[in-house]
Amino acid sequence: MHDLDVLVLGGGAAGLMCGIEAAKRGRRVLVVDHAAKPAEKIRISGGGRCNFTNLNCTPANFLSANPRFCISALKRYTQHDFLALVEKHRIAWHEKTLGQLFCDGSSKEIIRMLLAELAAAGGVLQLDTEIKAVSKPDERFSVATSRGTLQAASLVVATGGPSIPKMGATGFAYELARQFGLNVIAPRAGLVPLTFSDANKELCSRLSGVSVDAKVSFQKTTFREGLLFTHRGLSGPSILQISSYWQEGRPISVNLVPDTDAFETLRRARQETPKQDLKTAIGQMLPHRLAEELSQAFQLKGRLADQSDKVLRRAAEQLGSWQLTPVGTEGYRTAEVTLGGVDTSELSSRTMESARVPGLYFIGEGVDVTGHLGGFNFQWAWSSGHAAGQVV
Ligand code: FDA
C-alpha cells in the first residue's frame, strides 16, 4: 500500500478519527505512527478511564489566537456524535462532574473502538514507522519512512504536541508546518502544575497532599475546582485550568473560602468565642494544616478578642484573594496539553487544510486550539479529525 489517497501521520485520537472518516468515504487510507502502540495518550488519559468528551462543550472551552476557528468543526461533529459512537460500541460510561464523560471500565475500550471502526472502514494502521522526510515534488506528497517511501494525494498531520515526551510525543507537527512555510504560534505547556520558589515553595511542600475547593483566577478568568498542594507548588484541576491562561511574572489569585464570607465568620466568632485563637477560628473554614501554615505565613495570631475589625478584614482578604506569583510550570514533562501550535490563520476552519499547501492538513493538538481540562481536548481531536476526514 504505497500509493495512497490519504496518509495520516500519527495514530492518536485525531489521526484515527480522520482515518476512519476518510476510509468510510472509500479513500485508500494509511495511518502511520512511530510508536509500538497506537493512541497511548488515550490509554493513560482520565486516570485510565479516558474523559472522552464533555456534555457542556462549547467554543468558549477553547483557547486559540482565533477563538472562532474551532466553531465550525465542533458544530459539525459534536460531543453527542462521539457519545453515539461510544454507545454503538456498547461502552459503558458515566458523567463524573461538570459534564465530564468517562468510561466505566477502561480507556482501552475507546482505543479498541477506534481501531475496530478503522478496520471496518478499510483503513490500515502501521506502527513502528519513523518519518524521515516529507516532500511534495509534484501534486502528491512523498514521505520517506523507516519502512519505505509512501505517496499520497492528501497528507494529514496528526502527531499531536510535545507534552509528555516520555510517551513519544514530539514537536514534529510544528517542524513540518515550518518546512512548508506555515506560521506556528509559540508552543508552551498547558494544563500543568505551577511551581514556586523560596517561602511559597516551602509552604507548598509542607502542605503537600492537602487539597481544598478553591476559586483560582488570573486576570478575568476564574475556575472553581480542587486545588492540591505539592512538593513543588500547586496542582489540582483549578490550577491546571488557570495554568493555560497564566503569564510569566504575574500573580494568580486564590480564593480558599469561595462559599464563605470570611470577615463575617471571623467577626461572629469574635463575638461568640472571644477567647479563641484567630488561628483556630480560621481552622473552622479551612483544613487544619492549611489554617496553621497560613496563619503563620500571614502572621495572624493572638486571641480573637484582641483583633480589630481591620485585622479581621485583612485576614479575610488574604484567605479570599491570596496573591501568589509562580516561577514557572512543571513543563512538558507533566503537561496534559500544549498551547499554541500551527497558526489557525493558515488553515481552513471547515476542512483543516492549509491555504498555502493544497492537500496538507493539520488536526488535533498540533493546531493552535487548546481545550480546558474536562474532555475538551479529545473533543477537539474528534471534531478536527472528523472535519478533515470528510474532504481528504
Ligand atoms: P495524540 O498525542 O493523541 O496522538 C499523536 C500520535 O502521533 C501519537 O500516537 C504519537 O505516537 C504519534 N507521533 C508523534 N510524533 C510522531 C512522529 N514524529 N512520527 C510518527 N508518529 C508520531 N484530554 C481529554 O480530553 N481528556 C482526558 O482525560 C485527557 N487526559 C490526559 C491525560 C494525560 C496524562 C495527558 C498527557 C493528556 C490528556 N488529555 C486528555 C489530552 C489528550 O490526550 C490530547 O489532547 C489528545 O490526545 C490529542 O490528540 P492528538 O491526536 O492530536 O494527539
Short mmCIF file of C-alpha atoms and ligand atoms in Angstrom, two decimals:
data_model
loop_
_atom_site.label_atom_id
_atom_site.label_comp_id
_atom_site.label_asym_id
_atom_site.label_seq_id
_atom_site.Cartn_x
_atom_site.Cartn_y
_atom_site.Cartn_z
CA MET A 1 0.00 0.00 0.00
CA HIS A 2 2.44 2.64 -1.17
CA ASP A 3 0.23 4.74 -3.36
CA LEU A 4 -2.43 6.26 -1.18
CA ASP A 5 -5.28 8.69 -1.28
CA VAL A 6 -4.71 9.70 2.32
CA LEU A 7 -1.66 9.34 4.53
CA VAL A 8 -2.26 10.25 8.17
CA LEU A 9 0.84 10.88 10.28
CA GLY A 10 0.05 9.99 13.91
CA GLY A 11 -2.27 7.26 15.15
CA GLY A 12 -3.63 9.09 18.17
CA ALA A 13 -7.11 10.43 18.83
CA ALA A 14 -7.32 12.87 15.91
CA GLY A 15 -5.44 10.72 13.39
CA LEU A 16 -7.57 7.63 13.98
CA MET A 17 -10.80 9.65 13.75
CA CYS A 18 -9.67 11.21 10.47
CA GLY A 19 -8.59 7.83 9.10
CA ILE A 20 -11.97 6.30 9.98
CA GLU A 21 -13.95 9.07 8.31
CA ALA A 22 -11.81 9.12 5.17
CA ALA A 23 -11.88 5.33 4.85
CA LYS A 24 -15.67 5.35 5.26
CA ARG A 25 -15.75 7.53 2.13
CA GLY A 26 -13.89 4.84 0.22
CA ARG A 27 -10.48 6.54 0.29
CA ARG A 28 -7.35 4.38 0.47
CA VAL A 29 -6.09 5.36 3.92
CA LEU A 30 -2.92 4.55 5.80
CA VAL A 31 -2.30 5.83 9.33
CA VAL A 32 1.35 5.62 10.43
CA ASP A 33 2.82 6.12 13.89
CA HIS A 34 6.35 5.82 15.23
CA ALA A 35 5.12 4.21 18.46
CA ALA A 36 4.74 0.48 19.04
CA LYS A 37 1.14 1.01 20.20
CA PRO A 38 -1.49 3.42 18.93
CA ALA A 39 -3.12 6.21 20.93
CA GLU A 40 -1.06 5.88 24.08
CA LYS A 41 -2.41 9.20 25.36
CA ILE A 42 -5.94 7.84 25.21
CA ARG A 43 -4.78 4.84 27.25
CA ILE A 44 -3.33 6.92 30.08
CA SER A 45 -6.00 9.63 29.98
CA GLY A 46 -8.51 10.27 32.70
CA GLY A 47 -6.61 8.08 35.16
CA GLY A 48 -7.06 5.10 32.79
CA ARG A 49 -10.77 5.75 32.20
CA CYS A 50 -10.48 8.40 29.43
CA ASN A 51 -12.51 11.55 29.88
CA PHE A 52 -13.53 11.20 26.24
CA THR A 53 -15.76 14.27 25.90
CA ASN A 54 -17.78 16.84 27.80
CA LEU A 55 -21.55 17.28 27.62
CA ASN A 56 -21.18 21.05 28.01
CA CYS A 57 -18.63 21.51 25.23
CA THR A 58 -18.84 24.91 23.51
CA PRO A 59 -16.25 27.02 21.66
CA ALA A 60 -15.81 29.00 24.90
CA ASN A 61 -13.94 26.00 26.33
CA PHE A 62 -11.01 26.51 23.95
CA LEU A 63 -8.00 28.84 23.83
CA SER A 64 -6.65 30.00 20.48
CA ALA A 65 -5.30 33.17 18.90
CA ASN A 66 -8.53 32.95 16.89
CA PRO A 67 -11.25 31.80 19.31
CA ARG A 68 -13.75 31.43 16.43
CA PHE A 69 -11.67 28.91 14.50
CA CYS A 70 -12.96 25.86 16.38
CA ILE A 71 -16.67 26.69 15.92
CA SER A 72 -17.25 25.01 12.57
CA ALA A 73 -15.61 21.66 13.36
CA LEU A 74 -17.16 21.45 16.84
CA LYS A 75 -20.60 22.14 15.38
CA ARG A 76 -20.33 19.51 12.68
CA TYR A 77 -19.09 16.73 14.98
CA THR A 78 -20.34 17.30 18.50
CA GLN A 79 -19.93 15.63 21.87
CA HIS A 80 -23.28 13.92 21.20
CA ASP A 81 -21.95 12.45 17.96
CA PHE A 82 -18.97 10.95 19.77
CA LEU A 83 -21.20 9.69 22.56
CA ALA A 84 -23.42 7.98 19.96
CA LEU A 85 -20.30 6.18 18.66
CA VAL A 86 -19.37 5.11 22.20
CA GLU A 87 -22.90 3.78 22.72
CA LYS A 88 -22.89 1.99 19.36
CA HIS A 89 -19.90 0.03 20.70
CA ARG A 90 -21.75 -0.62 23.99
CA ILE A 91 -19.04 1.04 26.05
CA ALA A 92 -20.43 1.81 29.50
CA TRP A 93 -19.85 5.41 30.59
CA HIS A 94 -20.74 7.84 33.35
CA GLU A 95 -20.75 11.56 33.96
CA LYS A 96 -18.28 12.31 36.71
CA THR A 97 -18.67 16.02 37.29
CA LEU A 98 -19.23 19.21 35.26
CA GLY A 99 -20.36 17.27 32.18
CA GLN A 100 -17.16 15.18 32.03
CA LEU A 101 -17.82 11.74 30.49
CA PHE A 102 -15.60 8.79 31.42
CA CYS A 103 -15.59 5.07 30.61
CA ASP A 104 -16.92 2.92 33.45
CA GLY A 105 -14.27 0.35 32.57
CA SER A 106 -11.03 1.24 30.80
CA SER A 107 -9.78 3.81 28.31
CA LYS A 108 -8.59 0.84 26.24
CA GLU A 109 -12.22 0.37 25.20
CA ILE A 110 -12.06 3.71 23.36
CA ILE A 111 -8.86 2.64 21.58
CA ARG A 112 -10.41 -0.72 20.63
CA MET A 113 -13.48 1.11 19.35
CA LEU A 114 -11.41 3.41 17.12
CA LEU A 115 -9.28 0.53 15.78
CA ALA A 116 -12.41 -1.53 15.05
CA GLU A 117 -14.00 1.40 13.20
CA LEU A 118 -10.83 1.99 11.18
CA ALA A 119 -10.53 -1.66 10.18
CA ALA A 120 -14.25 -1.95 9.35
CA ALA A 121 -13.98 1.05 7.05
CA GLY A 122 -10.94 -0.47 5.30
CA GLY A 123 -8.30 1.88 6.73
CA VAL A 124 -4.88 0.50 7.66
CA LEU A 125 -2.72 1.34 10.68
CA GLN A 126 1.04 0.85 10.53
CA LEU A 127 3.02 1.21 13.75
CA ASP A 128 6.78 1.37 14.46
CA THR A 129 7.24 3.67 11.49
CA GLU A 130 9.70 6.55 11.74
CA ILE A 131 9.08 9.50 9.47
CA LYS A 132 12.37 10.51 7.87
CA ALA A 133 11.45 13.22 5.36
CA VAL A 134 8.40 14.77 3.78
CA SER A 135 8.31 16.48 0.40
CA LYS A 136 5.86 17.50 -2.28
CA PRO A 137 7.74 17.14 -5.53
CA ASP A 138 4.56 17.37 -7.59
CA GLU A 139 0.82 17.08 -6.91
CA ARG A 140 1.43 14.27 -4.43
CA PHE A 141 3.24 14.11 -1.13
CA SER A 142 6.20 11.81 -0.74
CA VAL A 143 7.04 10.59 2.74
CA ALA A 144 10.23 8.67 3.39
CA THR A 145 9.82 6.36 6.38
CA SER A 146 11.84 3.66 8.11
CA ARG A 147 9.64 1.21 6.18
CA GLY A 148 9.92 2.68 2.73
CA THR A 149 8.57 5.65 0.84
CA LEU A 150 4.87 6.41 0.80
CA GLN A 151 3.00 8.61 -1.62
CA ALA A 152 -0.35 10.22 -1.07
CA ALA A 153 -2.62 12.86 -2.54
CA SER A 154 -3.55 14.15 0.93
CA LEU A 155 -1.23 14.35 3.90
CA VAL A 156 -2.82 14.77 7.34
CA VAL A 157 -0.52 15.74 10.20
CA ALA A 158 -1.95 14.38 13.46
CA THR A 159 1.20 13.94 15.53
CA GLY A 160 -0.11 15.97 18.49
CA GLY A 161 2.01 18.24 20.69
CA PRO A 162 5.23 17.71 22.66
CA SER A 163 3.69 17.24 26.11
CA ILE A 164 4.88 14.07 27.87
CA PRO A 165 7.92 13.38 25.65
CA LYS A 166 8.50 10.17 27.62
CA MET A 167 5.49 8.76 25.77
CA GLY A 168 6.90 9.54 22.33
CA ALA A 169 5.29 12.98 21.98
CA THR A 170 7.15 15.28 19.59
CA GLY A 171 7.02 18.73 18.04
CA PHE A 172 7.00 17.12 14.60
CA ALA A 173 3.81 18.93 13.51
CA TYR A 174 5.49 22.30 14.08
CA GLU A 175 8.65 21.29 12.23
CA LEU A 176 6.64 20.12 9.25
CA ALA A 177 4.47 23.24 9.27
CA ARG A 178 7.60 25.43 9.23
CA GLN A 179 9.16 23.33 6.48
CA PHE A 180 6.15 24.18 4.29
CA GLY A 181 6.26 27.86 5.29
CA LEU A 182 3.33 27.85 7.72
CA ASN A 183 3.42 30.05 10.79
CA VAL A 184 3.49 28.38 14.21
CA ILE A 185 2.25 30.15 17.34
CA ALA A 186 4.89 29.67 20.05
CA PRO A 187 4.03 26.43 21.86
CA ARG A 188 4.04 26.17 25.65
CA ALA A 189 2.91 23.71 28.29
CA GLY A 190 -0.77 23.89 29.31
CA LEU A 191 -2.91 22.13 31.93
CA VAL A 192 0.23 21.83 34.01
CA PRO A 193 1.13 22.24 37.72
CA LEU A 194 2.59 25.62 38.74
CA THR A 195 5.90 25.85 40.58
CA PHE A 196 7.12 28.34 43.18
CA SER A 197 10.38 29.37 44.79
CA ASP A 198 11.51 30.47 48.23
CA ALA A 199 8.96 30.74 51.03
CA ASN A 200 5.95 29.79 48.87
CA LYS A 201 7.69 26.66 47.66
CA GLU A 202 8.49 25.67 51.22
CA LEU A 203 4.94 26.39 52.31
CA CYS A 204 3.51 24.25 49.48
CA SER A 205 5.97 21.50 50.27
CA ARG A 206 4.98 21.41 53.95
CA LEU A 207 1.33 21.24 52.87
CA SER A 208 1.98 18.59 50.22
CA GLY A 209 -1.08 16.34 49.90
CA VAL A 210 -3.57 18.86 51.31
CA SER A 211 -6.42 19.65 48.92
CA VAL A 212 -9.21 22.24 49.07
CA ASP A 213 -12.05 23.50 46.93
CA ALA A 214 -10.87 26.88 45.61
CA LYS A 215 -11.58 29.61 43.11
CA VAL A 216 -8.39 30.38 41.21
CA SER A 217 -8.15 33.46 38.99
CA PHE A 218 -5.78 35.03 36.53
CA GLN A 219 -6.91 38.46 35.37
CA LYS A 220 -10.54 37.99 34.24
CA THR A 221 -10.50 34.20 34.09
CA THR A 222 -11.63 32.14 37.09
CA PHE A 223 -12.01 28.41 37.67
CA ARG A 224 -13.57 26.79 40.69
CA GLU A 225 -12.38 23.25 41.26
CA GLY A 226 -9.99 21.38 43.54
CA LEU A 227 -6.55 22.76 44.43
CA LEU A 228 -3.75 20.48 45.59
CA PHE A 229 -0.52 21.43 47.37
CA THR A 230 2.53 19.52 46.11
CA HIS A 231 6.24 19.38 46.93
CA ARG A 232 6.99 21.76 44.06
CA GLY A 233 3.98 24.06 44.18
CA LEU A 234 0.30 23.86 43.29
CA SER A 235 -1.69 21.39 41.23
CA GLY A 236 -5.27 20.08 41.07
CA PRO A 237 -7.91 20.88 38.44
CA SER A 238 -8.32 24.59 39.25
CA ILE A 239 -4.56 25.17 38.96
CA LEU A 240 -4.21 23.11 35.76
CA GLN A 241 -7.03 25.15 34.22
CA ILE A 242 -5.55 28.52 35.17
CA SER A 243 -2.05 27.43 34.05
CA SER A 244 -3.26 27.67 30.44
CA TYR A 245 -4.02 31.36 30.99
CA TRP A 246 -1.21 32.32 33.37
CA GLN A 247 1.54 34.64 32.05
CA GLU A 248 5.07 34.53 33.42
CA GLY A 249 5.95 37.02 36.13
CA ARG A 250 2.29 37.72 37.01
CA PRO A 251 0.43 36.59 40.14
CA ILE A 252 -2.56 34.28 40.33
CA SER A 253 -5.25 34.91 42.92
CA VAL A 254 -6.55 32.05 45.08
CA ASN A 255 -9.84 32.20 46.98
CA LEU A 256 -9.64 29.49 49.64
CA VAL A 257 -13.06 30.33 51.09
CA PRO A 258 -15.27 30.56 47.98
CA ASP A 259 -18.57 29.97 49.77
CA THR A 260 -17.87 31.86 52.97
CA ASP A 261 -17.96 35.50 53.96
CA ALA A 262 -14.74 35.10 55.92
CA PHE A 263 -14.91 38.53 57.55
CA GLU A 264 -18.44 37.90 58.87
CA THR A 265 -17.45 34.42 60.05
CA LEU A 266 -14.45 35.77 61.98
CA ARG A 267 -16.45 38.68 63.43
CA ARG A 268 -19.17 36.32 64.65
CA ALA A 269 -16.54 34.02 66.14
CA ARG A 270 -15.02 37.00 67.98
CA GLN A 271 -18.44 37.77 69.47
CA GLU A 272 -19.29 34.19 70.40
CA THR A 273 -15.88 32.84 71.44
CA PRO A 274 -13.62 35.83 72.18
CA LYS A 275 -11.02 33.68 73.94
CA GLN A 276 -10.50 31.52 70.91
CA ASP A 277 -7.28 31.95 68.87
CA LEU A 278 -7.65 33.61 65.46
CA LYS A 279 -5.84 30.56 64.03
CA THR A 280 -8.48 28.22 65.50
CA ALA A 281 -11.28 30.32 64.01
CA ILE A 282 -9.59 30.15 60.60
CA GLY A 283 -9.33 26.39 61.11
CA GLN A 284 -13.12 26.25 61.03
CA MET A 285 -13.05 27.41 57.41
CA LEU A 286 -10.00 25.51 56.15
CA PRO A 287 -8.29 22.13 56.68
CA HIS A 288 -6.39 22.22 59.96
CA ARG A 289 -2.84 22.01 58.49
CA LEU A 290 -3.60 24.74 55.97
CA ALA A 291 -5.05 27.03 58.64
CA GLU A 292 -1.91 26.53 60.77
CA GLU A 293 0.50 27.28 57.93
CA LEU A 294 -1.39 30.27 56.55
CA SER A 295 -1.91 31.83 59.96
CA GLN A 296 1.85 31.71 60.36
CA ALA A 297 2.58 32.94 56.83
CA PHE A 298 0.11 35.83 57.12
CA GLN A 299 1.09 36.49 60.76
CA LEU A 300 -2.44 36.02 62.03
CA LYS A 301 -2.02 35.32 65.74
CA GLY A 302 -3.49 36.08 69.14
CA ARG A 303 -6.93 35.79 70.70
CA LEU A 304 -9.99 36.86 68.70
CA ALA A 305 -10.94 39.38 71.38
CA ASP A 306 -7.73 41.29 70.69
CA GLN A 307 -8.32 41.62 66.92
CA SER A 308 -9.72 44.81 65.42
CA ASP A 309 -12.16 44.77 62.50
CA LYS A 310 -9.25 45.95 60.36
CA VAL A 311 -7.18 42.87 61.23
CA LEU A 312 -10.13 40.52 60.64
CA ARG A 313 -10.85 42.19 57.32
CA ARG A 314 -7.21 41.80 56.26
CA ALA A 315 -7.26 38.11 57.27
CA ALA A 316 -10.46 37.58 55.26
CA GLU A 317 -8.88 39.27 52.27
CA GLN A 318 -5.78 37.11 52.47
CA LEU A 319 -7.88 33.95 52.54
CA GLY A 320 -10.20 35.18 49.78
CA SER A 321 -7.63 36.58 47.39
CA TRP A 322 -4.25 35.09 48.20
CA GLN A 323 -1.82 36.53 45.64
CA LEU A 324 0.91 34.12 44.54
CA THR A 325 3.42 34.53 41.73
CA PRO A 326 4.55 31.19 40.25
CA VAL A 327 8.13 30.97 38.98
CA GLY A 328 7.09 28.59 36.24
CA THR A 329 5.32 25.37 35.39
CA GLU A 330 6.38 21.74 35.53
CA GLY A 331 6.71 22.00 31.72
CA TYR A 332 6.13 19.40 29.04
CA ARG A 333 7.20 16.62 31.41
CA THR A 334 3.77 16.63 33.08
CA ALA A 335 1.64 18.97 30.93
CA GLU A 336 -1.61 17.45 29.68
CA VAL A 337 -1.56 19.59 26.56
CA THR A 338 0.49 22.03 24.55
CA LEU A 339 -0.86 25.51 23.92
CA GLY A 340 -0.08 27.26 20.65
CA GLY A 341 0.78 25.31 17.51
CA VAL A 342 0.04 25.64 13.81
CA ASP A 343 -1.47 29.09 13.33
CA THR A 344 -5.17 28.72 12.55
CA SER A 345 -4.96 31.61 10.08
CA GLU A 346 -3.04 29.16 7.87
CA LEU A 347 -5.89 26.62 7.86
CA SER A 348 -9.48 26.34 6.69
CA SER A 349 -11.74 26.07 9.74
CA ARG A 350 -14.08 23.83 7.74
CA THR A 351 -11.51 21.33 6.45
CA MET A 352 -8.24 21.95 8.37
CA GLU A 353 -6.45 22.20 5.02
CA SER A 354 -3.51 24.57 4.61
CA ALA A 355 -4.26 27.52 2.35
CA ARG A 356 -0.62 27.66 1.23
CA VAL A 357 -0.14 23.96 0.54
CA PRO A 358 -3.18 22.25 -1.00
CA GLY A 359 -3.58 18.69 0.25
CA LEU A 360 -1.76 19.34 3.55
CA TYR A 361 -3.95 19.13 6.68
CA PHE A 362 -3.26 19.68 10.37
CA ILE A 363 -5.61 18.32 13.05
CA GLY A 364 -5.70 17.72 16.82
CA GLU A 365 -3.34 19.13 19.38
CA GLY A 366 -0.72 20.32 16.87
CA VAL A 367 -3.11 23.11 15.87
CA ASP A 368 -3.39 26.30 17.93
CA VAL A 369 -6.63 25.19 19.59
CA THR A 370 -6.40 24.03 23.20
CA GLY A 371 -9.25 22.89 25.38
CA HIS A 372 -9.93 23.31 29.05
CA LEU A 373 -9.50 20.32 31.33
CA GLY A 374 -12.52 18.01 31.24
CA GLY A 375 -12.71 16.08 27.94
CA PHE A 376 -12.47 19.12 25.67
CA ASN A 377 -9.10 18.24 24.16
CA PHE A 378 -10.34 14.87 22.99
CA GLN A 379 -13.47 16.52 21.60
CA TRP A 380 -11.22 18.83 19.56
CA ALA A 381 -9.28 15.78 18.33
CA TRP A 382 -12.54 14.03 17.28
CA SER A 383 -14.07 17.16 15.70
CA SER A 384 -10.99 18.33 13.80
CA GLY A 385 -10.23 14.74 12.70
CA HIS A 386 -13.79 14.36 11.50
CA ALA A 387 -13.67 17.70 9.63
CA ALA A 388 -10.57 16.69 7.64
CA GLY A 389 -11.90 13.15 7.19
CA GLN A 390 -14.87 14.50 5.17
CA VAL A 391 -12.70 16.07 2.48
CA VAL A 392 -9.29 14.37 2.22
P1 FDA B 1 -2.02 12.33 20.31
O1 FDA B 1 -0.92 12.73 21.17
O2 FDA B 1 -3.19 11.62 20.89
O3 FDA B 1 -1.52 11.46 19.09
C1 FDA B 1 -0.35 11.76 18.38
C2 FDA B 1 0.21 10.47 17.81
O4 FDA B 1 1.28 10.81 16.94
C3 FDA B 1 0.80 9.57 18.88
O5 FDA B 1 0.29 8.25 18.70
C4 FDA B 1 2.31 9.63 18.66
O6 FDA B 1 2.97 8.41 18.91
C5 FDA B 1 2.40 10.00 17.19
N1 FDA B 1 3.60 10.76 16.86
C6 FDA B 1 4.10 11.84 17.50
N2 FDA B 1 5.21 12.28 16.90
C7 FDA B 1 5.41 11.45 15.84
C8 FDA B 1 6.42 11.38 14.83
N3 FDA B 1 7.43 12.23 14.78
N4 FDA B 1 6.32 10.38 13.92
C9 FDA B 1 5.29 9.48 13.97
N5 FDA B 1 4.33 9.49 14.88
C10 FDA B 1 4.39 10.48 15.82
N6 FDA B 1 -7.76 15.06 27.08
C11 FDA B 1 -9.08 14.88 27.32
O7 FDA B 1 -9.91 15.43 26.58
N7 FDA B 1 -9.48 14.08 28.35
C12 FDA B 1 -8.60 13.45 29.18
O8 FDA B 1 -9.00 12.68 30.07
C13 FDA B 1 -7.22 13.68 28.96
N8 FDA B 1 -6.29 13.16 29.81
C14 FDA B 1 -4.96 13.33 29.56
C15 FDA B 1 -4.03 12.78 30.43
C16 FDA B 1 -2.67 12.93 30.17
C17 FDA B 1 -1.66 12.36 31.15
C18 FDA B 1 -2.25 13.62 29.01
C19 FDA B 1 -0.79 13.77 28.68
C20 FDA B 1 -3.18 14.18 28.16
C21 FDA B 1 -4.55 14.06 28.43
N9 FDA B 1 -5.50 14.65 27.60
C22 FDA B 1 -6.84 14.47 27.87
C23 FDA B 1 -5.11 15.40 26.38
C24 FDA B 1 -5.26 14.48 25.15
O9 FDA B 1 -4.59 13.25 25.40
C25 FDA B 1 -4.68 15.13 23.90
O10 FDA B 1 -5.16 16.44 23.76
C26 FDA B 1 -5.05 14.30 22.67
O11 FDA B 1 -4.52 13.00 22.79
C27 FDA B 1 -4.56 14.96 21.41
O12 FDA B 1 -4.86 14.13 20.33
P2 FDA B 1 -3.93 14.11 19.04
O13 FDA B 1 -4.45 13.01 18.18
O14 FDA B 1 -3.79 15.45 18.49
O15 FDA B 1 -2.50 13.70 19.57
#
